[in-house]
Amino acid sequence: VQLVESGGGLVQPGGSLRLSCIAAGLNFGDYVIGWFRRAPAKGREGVSCISGSDGTTHYQDSVKGRFTISTDNAKNTAYLQMDNLKTEDSAIYYCAAAPKNAPFEVVGGPLDDFSYDHWGQGTQVTVSA
């Protein structure tokens, strides 16, 4: 399994970016795809995730209304549309995959990284004036 992110970059506050995650070696319909981020001196946190089987989505409170997660299962690609970006969104963003039957409710929910066993290499997002 290989996950490859792209789309990061430098953007001004209020701007937008769209991250992409192309997956090889897995069937999106059997997985939950998550986006996580790690800012300097902070731990990794879940941003959003989507079920590849039924499209159910979850968002961290701080990004609700600004970020949108989606997938194109035919292309095995997940997207994270990020609008109205803030400086505090600056981080390395990672996509990850968890089996759709993972016990999310036991380990902290679908935005907890515990259940995700496939990870990309990350893409840098910097929001700065």
PDB file of C-alpha atoms in Angstrom, residues 45-125:
ATOM      1  CA  GLU A  45      -3.944  15.637  15.223  1.00  0.00           C
ATOM      2  CA  GLY A  46      -6.807  14.393  13.132  1.00  0.00           C
ATOM      3  CA  VAL A  47      -8.313  16.952  10.781  1.00  0.00           C
ATOM      4  CA  SER A  48     -10.943  15.076   8.834  1.00  0.00           C
ATOM      5  CA  CYS A  49     -11.846  11.625   7.600  1.00  0.00           C
ATOM      6  CA  ILE A  50     -14.251   9.997   5.172  1.00  0.00           C
ATOM      7  CA  SER A  51     -15.592   6.498   4.801  1.00  0.00           C
ATOM      8  CA  GLY A  52     -14.802   5.104   1.397  1.00  0.00           C
ATOM      9  CA  SER A  53     -17.852   2.838   1.573  1.00  0.00           C
ATOM     10  CA  ASP A  54     -20.648   5.255   2.543  1.00  0.00           C
ATOM     11  CA  GLY A  55     -19.112   8.729   2.418  1.00  0.00           C
ATOM     12  CA  THR A  56     -19.630   9.520   6.109  1.00  0.00           C
ATOM     13  CA  THR A  57     -17.378  12.413   7.104  1.00  0.00           C
ATOM     14  CA  HIS A  58     -15.947  13.783  10.334  1.00  0.00           C
ATOM     15  CA  TYR A  59     -14.165  17.065  10.979  1.00  0.00           C
ATOM     16  CA  GLN A  60     -12.152  18.538  13.779  1.00  0.00           C
ATOM     17  CA  ASP A  61     -14.091  21.457  15.276  1.00  0.00           C
ATOM     18  CA  SER A  62     -11.462  24.018  14.276  1.00  0.00           C
ATOM     19  CA  VAL A  63     -11.851  23.264  10.549  1.00  0.00           C
ATOM     20  CA  LYS A  64     -15.615  22.778  10.311  1.00  0.00           C
ATOM     21  CA  GLY A  65     -17.075  25.064   7.679  1.00  0.00           C
ATOM     22  CA  ARG A  66     -13.645  25.728   6.149  1.00  0.00           C
ATOM     23  CA  PHE A  67     -12.333  22.303   5.063  1.00  0.00           C
ATOM     24  CA  THR A  68     -14.106  19.746   2.889  1.00  0.00           C
ATOM     25  CA  ILE A  69     -13.016  16.145   2.461  1.00  0.00           C
ATOM     26  CA  SER A  70     -14.011  14.073  -0.544  1.00  0.00           C
ATOM     27  CA  THR A  71     -12.946  11.055  -2.547  1.00  0.00           C
ATOM     28  CA  ASP A  72     -12.991   9.912  -6.140  1.00  0.00           C
ATOM     29  CA  ASN A  73     -13.097   6.160  -5.656  1.00  0.00           C
ATOM     30  CA  ALA A  74     -12.637   5.498  -9.367  1.00  0.00           C
ATOM     31  CA  LYS A  75      -9.292   7.287  -9.155  1.00  0.00           C
ATOM     32  CA  ASN A  76      -8.430   6.018  -5.662  1.00  0.00           C
ATOM     33  CA  THR A  77      -7.866   9.620  -4.700  1.00  0.00           C
ATOM     34  CA  ALA A  78      -8.901  11.596  -1.642  1.00  0.00           C
ATOM     35  CA  TYR A  79      -9.009  15.367  -1.440  1.00  0.00           C
ATOM     36  CA  LEU A  80      -8.966  17.972   1.280  1.00  0.00           C
ATOM     37  CA  GLN A  81     -10.245  21.347   0.117  1.00  0.00           C
ATOM     38  CA  MET A  82      -9.039  23.971   2.561  1.00  0.00           C
ATOM     39  CA  ASP A  83     -10.624  27.414   2.398  1.00  0.00           C
ATOM     40  CA  ASN A  84     -10.238  30.508   4.562  1.00  0.00           C
ATOM     41  CA  LEU A  85      -6.904  29.233   5.782  1.00  0.00           C
ATOM     42  CA  LYS A  86      -5.479  30.588   9.027  1.00  0.00           C
ATOM     43  CA  THR A  87      -1.905  30.790  10.255  1.00  0.00           C
ATOM     44  CA  GLU A  88      -2.682  28.103  12.809  1.00  0.00           C
ATOM     45  CA  ASP A  89      -3.431  25.686   9.946  1.00  0.00           C
ATOM     46  CA  SER A  90       0.272  25.636   9.075  1.00  0.00           C
ATOM     47  CA  ALA A  91       1.554  22.080   9.441  1.00  0.00           C
ATOM     48  CA  ILE A  92       2.663  19.001   7.599  1.00  0.00           C
ATOM     49  CA  TYR A  93      -0.476  17.273   6.366  1.00  0.00           C
ATOM     50  CA  TYR A  94      -0.635  13.511   6.061  1.00  0.00           C
ATOM     51  CA  CYS A  95      -3.218  11.213   4.589  1.00  0.00           C
ATOM     52  CA  ALA A  96      -3.775   7.816   6.116  1.00  0.00           C
ATOM     53  CA  ALA A  97      -5.965   4.767   5.664  1.00  0.00           C
ATOM     54  CA  ALA A  98      -7.730   2.630   8.258  1.00  0.00           C
ATOM     55  CA  PRO A  99      -9.814  -0.490   7.651  1.00  0.00           C
ATOM     56  CA  LYS A 100     -13.483   0.447   7.574  1.00  0.00           C
ATOM     57  CA  ASN A 101     -14.257  -2.032  10.361  1.00  0.00           C
ATOM     58  CA  ALA A 102     -11.618  -0.643  12.732  1.00  0.00           C
ATOM     59  CA  PRO A 103     -12.909  -0.192  16.315  1.00  0.00           C
ATOM     60  CA  PHE A 104     -12.952   3.606  16.153  1.00  0.00           C
ATOM     61  CA  GLU A 105     -15.473   3.952  18.955  1.00  0.00           C
ATOM     62  CA  VAL A 106     -13.158   2.101  21.314  1.00  0.00           C
ATOM     63  CA  VAL A 107      -9.901   3.941  20.653  1.00  0.00           C
ATOM     64  CA  GLY A 108     -10.998   7.565  20.539  1.00  0.00           C
ATOM     65  CA  GLY A 109     -13.029   7.983  17.395  1.00  0.00           C
ATOM     66  CA  PRO A 110     -12.289   8.141  13.682  1.00  0.00           C
ATOM     67  CA  LEU A 111      -9.965  11.147  14.065  1.00  0.00           C
ATOM     68  CA  ASP A 112      -7.688   9.282  16.451  1.00  0.00           C
ATOM     69  CA  ASP A 113      -4.621   8.022  14.587  1.00  0.00           C
ATOM     70  CA  PHE A 114      -4.536   4.708  16.448  1.00  0.00           C
ATOM     71  CA  SER A 115      -6.503   2.757  13.829  1.00  0.00           C
ATOM     72  CA  TYR A 116      -4.661   4.108  10.789  1.00  0.00           C
ATOM     73  CA  ASP A 117      -1.999   1.714   9.571  1.00  0.00           C
ATOM     74  CA  HIS A 118      -1.048   3.175   6.202  1.00  0.00           C
ATOM     75  CA  TRP A 119       0.473   6.647   5.960  1.00  0.00           C
ATOM     76  CA  GLY A 120       1.757   8.995   3.301  1.00  0.00           C
ATOM     77  CA  GLN A 121       4.948  10.994   3.520  1.00  0.00           C
ATOM     78  CA  GLY A 122       3.211  14.316   4.127  1.00  0.00           C
ATOM     79  CA  THR A 123       2.936  17.653   2.374  1.00  0.00           C
ATOM     80  CA  GLN A 124       3.814  21.020   3.903  1.00  0.00           C
ATOM     81  CA  VAL A 125       1.155  23.700   4.230  1.00  0.00           C
TER      82      VAL A 125
END
